[in-house]
Amino acid sequence: EVLLVESGGGLVRPGGSLRLSCAASGFTFSTYSMNWVRQAPGKGLEWVSSISSGSDYIYYADSLKGRFTISRDNTKNSLYLQMNSLRAEDTAVYYCARGGSGTYIWDYWGQGTLVTVSS
Amino acid sequence: QTVVTQEPSLTVSPGGTVTLTCTSSTGAVTSGHYPNWFQQKPGQAPRSLIYSTSNKHSWTPARISGSLLGGKAALTLSGVQPEDEAEYYCLLYYPGARVFGGGTKLTVL
């Protein structure tokens, strides 16, 4: 069974940093691209970042470049999102989602982790 | 900045058919945008329905299908069931980026 479990969310002050993790199991993690998506309260889905299976290709939403960094550790079956200089508008549920293994497919999603940026 | 547009809301009767669309501000949506469709119910994580325009996942109900229609990506639900009431999102691929549509709230009434 494919499982994606996010962690690391919580309350952080504006300007602070947070590192989210996504623990993957039930599949060969090292052969799949992975994605981060966020959803602000009452709003739609927003793509955050994507990383290829071997970390060769990394993409970010233009609005987040320079503040967020995606990474992965294939030896630990884990995906990460380092978030710096956080703002109130970064408050959202952050989801990790599995991408394709050589295909343009999104299939499995985690349950999400809530990040709240507030003083 | 690329914008992907969906109908904000649609209403369909039980047993009816409805088509949701997904438009790109850059021009016609093609198979090269690899349209994906997702369903999200309140308080739940999104669930993937369709990938690469028209391909279904093993869990996608047979009554749900994806296509290209008049320069747009389309998601058609036939024989709509009450449990189809949800928010639906499309996702398009662009060079170096992926963009979600704003979502369509589907009401079954």
GROMACS .gro file of C-alpha atoms in nm:
model
  228
    1GLU     CA    1   0.000   0.000   0.000
    2VAL     CA    2   0.132   0.341  -0.101
    3LEU     CA    3   0.151   0.577   0.195
    4LEU     CA    4   0.265   0.937   0.215
    5VAL     CA    5   0.280   1.094   0.560
    6GLU     CA    6   0.363   1.461   0.603
    7SER     CA    7   0.501   1.606   0.924
    8GLY     CA    8   0.672   1.916   1.054
    9GLY     CA    9   0.386   2.162   1.037
   10GLY     CA   10   0.297   2.394   1.321
   11LEU     CA   11   0.282   2.754   1.435
   12VAL     CA   12   0.570   2.979   1.335
   13ARG     CA   13   0.623   3.352   1.361
   14PRO     CA   14   0.654   3.571   1.051
   15GLY     CA   15   1.012   3.561   0.924
   16GLY     CA   16   1.069   3.219   1.076
   17SER     CA   17   1.159   2.889   0.916
   18LEU     CA   18   1.010   2.542   0.906
   19ARG     CA   19   1.107   2.213   0.747
   20LEU     CA   20   0.835   1.981   0.629
   21SER     CA   21   0.892   1.612   0.572
   22CYS     CA   22   0.701   1.353   0.373
   23ALA     CA   23   0.771   0.990   0.461
   24ALA     CA   24   0.696   0.752   0.175
   25SER     CA   25   0.632   0.380   0.191
   26GLY     CA   26   0.482   0.101  -0.017
   27PHE     CA   27   0.668   0.182  -0.339
   28THR     CA   28   1.017   0.232  -0.479
   29PHE     CA   29   1.055   0.596  -0.378
   30SER     CA   30   1.375   0.652  -0.573
   31THR     CA   31   1.203   0.600  -0.909
   32TYR     CA   32   0.922   0.854  -0.872
   33SER     CA   33   0.909   1.230  -0.899
   34MET     CA   34   0.745   1.406  -0.605
   35ASN     CA   35   0.551   1.725  -0.553
   36TRP     CA   36   0.448   1.972  -0.284
   37VAL     CA   37   0.108   2.142  -0.304
   38ARG     CA   38  -0.050   2.381  -0.058
   39GLN     CA   39  -0.401   2.496   0.019
   40ALA     CA   40  -0.471   2.812   0.215
   41PRO     CA   41  -0.781   2.806   0.438
   42GLY     CA   42  -1.093   2.813   0.221
   43LYS     CA   43  -0.889   2.845  -0.099
   44GLY     CA   44  -0.791   2.625  -0.391
   45LEU     CA   45  -0.488   2.409  -0.452
   46GLU     CA   46  -0.159   2.580  -0.532
   47TRP     CA   47   0.140   2.398  -0.678
   48VAL     CA   48   0.454   2.469  -0.475
   49SER     CA   49   0.741   2.261  -0.610
   50SER     CA   50   0.838   1.941  -0.791
   51ILE     CA   51   1.152   1.727  -0.786
   52SER     CA   52   1.253   1.447  -1.020
   53SER     CA   53   1.342   1.101  -0.895
   54GLY     CA   54   1.715   1.168  -0.890
   55SER     CA   55   1.687   1.536  -0.796
   56ASP     CA   56   1.813   1.632  -1.145
   57TYR     CA   57   1.514   1.853  -1.214
   58ILE     CA   58   1.368   2.088  -0.955
   59TYR     CA   59   1.093   2.341  -1.018
   60TYR     CA   60   0.927   2.604  -0.802
   61ALA     CA   61   0.626   2.828  -0.831
   62ASP     CA   62   0.756   3.173  -0.928
   63SER     CA   63   0.604   3.332  -0.619
   64LEU     CA   64   0.810   3.109  -0.389
   65LYS     CA   65   1.150   3.105  -0.553
   66GLY     CA   66   1.429   3.193  -0.318
   67ARG     CA   67   1.235   3.119   0.001
   68PHE     CA   68   1.145   2.750  -0.034
   69THR     CA   69   1.378   2.461  -0.111
   70ILE     CA   70   1.266   2.113  -0.207
   71SER     CA   71   1.491   1.813  -0.154
   72ARG     CA   72   1.474   1.438  -0.112
   73ASP     CA   73   1.673   1.158   0.043
   74ASN     CA   74   1.617   0.839  -0.151
   75THR     CA   75   1.802   0.638   0.112
   76LYS     CA   76   1.543   0.746   0.370
   77ASN     CA   77   1.240   0.741   0.138
   78SER     CA   78   1.174   1.100   0.234
   79LEU     CA   79   1.082   1.428   0.069
   80TYR     CA   80   1.146   1.764   0.230
   81LEU     CA   81   1.042   2.127   0.198
   82GLN     CA   82   1.256   2.388   0.369
   83MET     CA   83   1.056   2.707   0.412
   84ASN     CA   84   1.234   3.030   0.508
   85SER     CA   85   1.124   3.391   0.559
   86LEU     CA   86   0.770   3.274   0.620
   87ARG     CA   87   0.481   3.514   0.576
   88ALA     CA   88   0.121   3.512   0.689
   89GLU     CA   89   0.016   3.423   0.334
   90ASP     CA   90   0.213   3.098   0.357
   91THR     CA   91  -0.044   2.972   0.608
   92ALA     CA   92  -0.188   2.659   0.449
   93VAL     CA   93  -0.217   2.284   0.457
   94TYR     CA   94   0.084   2.143   0.275
   95TYR     CA   95   0.043   1.817   0.085
   96CYS     CA   96   0.300   1.593  -0.074
   97ALA     CA   97   0.189   1.401  -0.382
   98ARG     CA   98   0.356   1.132  -0.586
   99GLY     CA   99   0.436   1.210  -0.945
  100GLY     CA  100   0.523   0.983  -1.230
  101SER     CA  101   0.792   0.733  -1.294
  102GLY     CA  102   0.871   0.853  -1.644
  103THR     CA  103   0.513   0.968  -1.693
  104TYR     CA  104   0.312   1.284  -1.628
  105ILE     CA  105   0.095   1.130  -1.365
  106TRP     CA  106  -0.006   1.242  -1.020
  107ASP     CA  107  -0.162   0.965  -0.818
  108TYR     CA  108  -0.118   0.936  -0.441
  109TRP     CA  109  -0.148   1.217  -0.187
  110GLY     CA  110  -0.065   1.250   0.179
  111GLN     CA  111  -0.314   1.375   0.435
  112GLY     CA  112  -0.139   1.712   0.468
  113THR     CA  113   0.027   1.909   0.746
  114LEU     CA  114  -0.091   2.251   0.861
  115VAL     CA  115   0.149   2.543   0.869
  116THR     CA  116   0.031   2.855   1.048
  117VAL     CA  117   0.235   3.172   1.024
  118SER     CA  118   0.126   3.418   1.290
  119SER     CA  119   0.266   3.639   1.561
  120GLN     CA  120   0.188   3.470  -1.523
  121THR     CA  121  -0.001   3.169  -1.651
  122VAL     CA  122  -0.360   3.137  -1.536
  123VAL     CA  123  -0.568   2.821  -1.558
  124THR     CA  124  -0.943   2.882  -1.542
  125GLN     CA  125  -1.230   2.655  -1.443
  126GLU     CA  126  -1.601   2.718  -1.395
  127PRO     CA  127  -1.641   2.837  -1.034
  128SER     CA  128  -1.952   2.630  -0.981
  129LEU     CA  129  -2.185   2.390  -1.159
  130THR     CA  130  -2.504   2.215  -1.058
  131VAL     CA  131  -2.624   1.880  -1.188
  132SER     CA  132  -2.920   1.657  -1.110
  133PRO     CA  133  -2.864   1.303  -0.985
  134GLY     CA  134  -2.828   1.070  -1.282
  135GLY     CA  135  -2.741   1.358  -1.512
  136THR     CA  136  -2.427   1.439  -1.707
  137VAL     CA  137  -2.198   1.736  -1.655
  138THR     CA  138  -1.876   1.854  -1.818
  139LEU     CA  139  -1.618   2.062  -1.635
  140THR     CA  140  -1.358   2.248  -1.839
  141CYS     CA  141  -1.005   2.376  -1.788
  142THR     CA  142  -0.868   2.667  -1.992
  143SER     CA  143  -0.515   2.800  -2.026
  144SER     CA  144  -0.434   3.171  -2.058
  145THR     CA  145  -0.151   3.081  -2.297
  146GLY     CA  146  -0.384   2.935  -2.559
  147ALA     CA  147  -0.536   2.600  -2.642
  148VAL     CA  148  -0.489   2.315  -2.398
  149THR     CA  149  -0.324   2.021  -2.571
  150SER     CA  150  -0.211   1.674  -2.475
  151GLY     CA  151   0.130   1.831  -2.415
  152HIS     CA  152  -0.012   1.999  -2.106
  153TYR     CA  153  -0.076   1.648  -1.967
  154PRO     CA  154  -0.399   1.749  -1.794
  155ASN     CA  155  -0.460   1.590  -1.456
  156TRP     CA  156  -0.790   1.608  -1.267
  157PHE     CA  157  -0.849   1.581  -0.894
  158GLN     CA  158  -1.150   1.559  -0.667
  159GLN     CA  159  -1.155   1.704  -0.318
  160LYS     CA  160  -1.427   1.673  -0.058
  161PRO     CA  161  -1.445   1.896   0.251
  162GLY     CA  162  -1.184   1.809   0.511
  163GLN     CA  163  -1.013   1.555   0.290
  164ALA     CA  164  -0.696   1.543   0.085
  165PRO     CA  165  -0.735   1.562  -0.291
  166ARG     CA  166  -0.788   1.240  -0.481
  167SER     CA  167  -0.647   1.188  -0.828
  168LEU     CA  168  -0.898   1.099  -1.099
  169ILE     CA  169  -0.742   1.145  -1.443
  170TYR     CA  170  -0.388   1.184  -1.576
  171SER     CA  171  -0.247   1.275  -1.918
  172THR     CA  172  -0.583   1.399  -2.050
  173SER     CA  173  -0.789   1.081  -2.039
  174ASN     CA  174  -0.615   0.805  -1.846
  175LYS     CA  175  -0.795   0.671  -1.542
  176HIS     CA  176  -0.651   0.541  -1.219
  177SER     CA  177  -0.758   0.202  -1.098
  178TRP     CA  178  -0.992   0.368  -0.848
  179THR     CA  179  -1.151   0.615  -1.090
  180PRO     CA  180  -1.523   0.539  -1.138
  181ALA     CA  181  -1.612   0.432  -1.493
  182ARG     CA  182  -1.865   0.718  -1.512
  183ILE     CA  183  -1.582   0.974  -1.499
  184SER     CA  184  -1.380   1.049  -1.812
  185GLY     CA  185  -1.132   1.307  -1.939
  186SER     CA  186  -1.083   1.455  -2.284
  187LEU     CA  187  -0.984   1.759  -2.487
  188LEU     CA  188  -1.277   1.967  -2.603
  189GLY     CA  189  -1.252   2.277  -2.817
  190GLY     CA  190  -0.907   2.379  -2.693
  191LYS     CA  191  -0.984   2.297  -2.332
  192ALA     CA  192  -0.929   2.001  -2.105
  193ALA     CA  193  -1.259   1.850  -2.000
  194LEU     CA  194  -1.382   1.622  -1.725
  195THR     CA  195  -1.718   1.456  -1.785
  196LEU     CA  196  -1.924   1.288  -1.517
  197SER     CA  197  -2.208   1.069  -1.644
  198GLY     CA  198  -2.484   0.920  -1.431
  199VAL     CA  199  -2.388   1.157  -1.152
  200GLN     CA  200  -2.421   1.022  -0.800
  201PRO     CA  201  -2.474   1.223  -0.479
  202GLU     CA  202  -2.120   1.129  -0.372
  203ASP     CA  203  -1.982   1.317  -0.673
  204GLU     CA  204  -2.059   1.645  -0.498
  205ALA     CA  205  -1.713   1.792  -0.443
  206GLU     CA  206  -1.457   2.043  -0.562
  207TYR     CA  207  -1.274   1.945  -0.881
  208TYR     CA  208  -0.934   2.078  -0.984
  209CYS     CA  209  -0.739   2.049  -1.305
  210LEU     CA  210  -0.360   2.067  -1.326
  211LEU     CA  211  -0.164   2.159  -1.637
  212TYR     CA  212   0.205   2.115  -1.712
  213TYR     CA  213   0.409   2.405  -1.851
  214PRO     CA  214   0.786   2.424  -1.908
  215GLY     CA  215   0.934   2.441  -1.562
  216ALA     CA  216   0.601   2.477  -1.387
  217ARG     CA  217   0.268   2.318  -1.307
  218VAL     CA  218  -0.047   2.522  -1.255
  219PHE     CA  219  -0.373   2.430  -1.088
  220GLY     CA  220  -0.704   2.570  -1.197
  221GLY     CA  221  -0.911   2.757  -0.943
  222GLY     CA  222  -1.146   2.466  -0.897
  223THR     CA  223  -1.509   2.391  -0.979
  224LYS     CA  224  -1.756   2.333  -0.699
  225LEU     CA  225  -1.996   2.067  -0.824
  226THR     CA  226  -2.334   2.053  -0.654
  227VAL     CA  227  -2.560   1.752  -0.704
  228LEU     CA  228  -2.917   1.868  -0.658
   0.00000   0.00000   0.00000
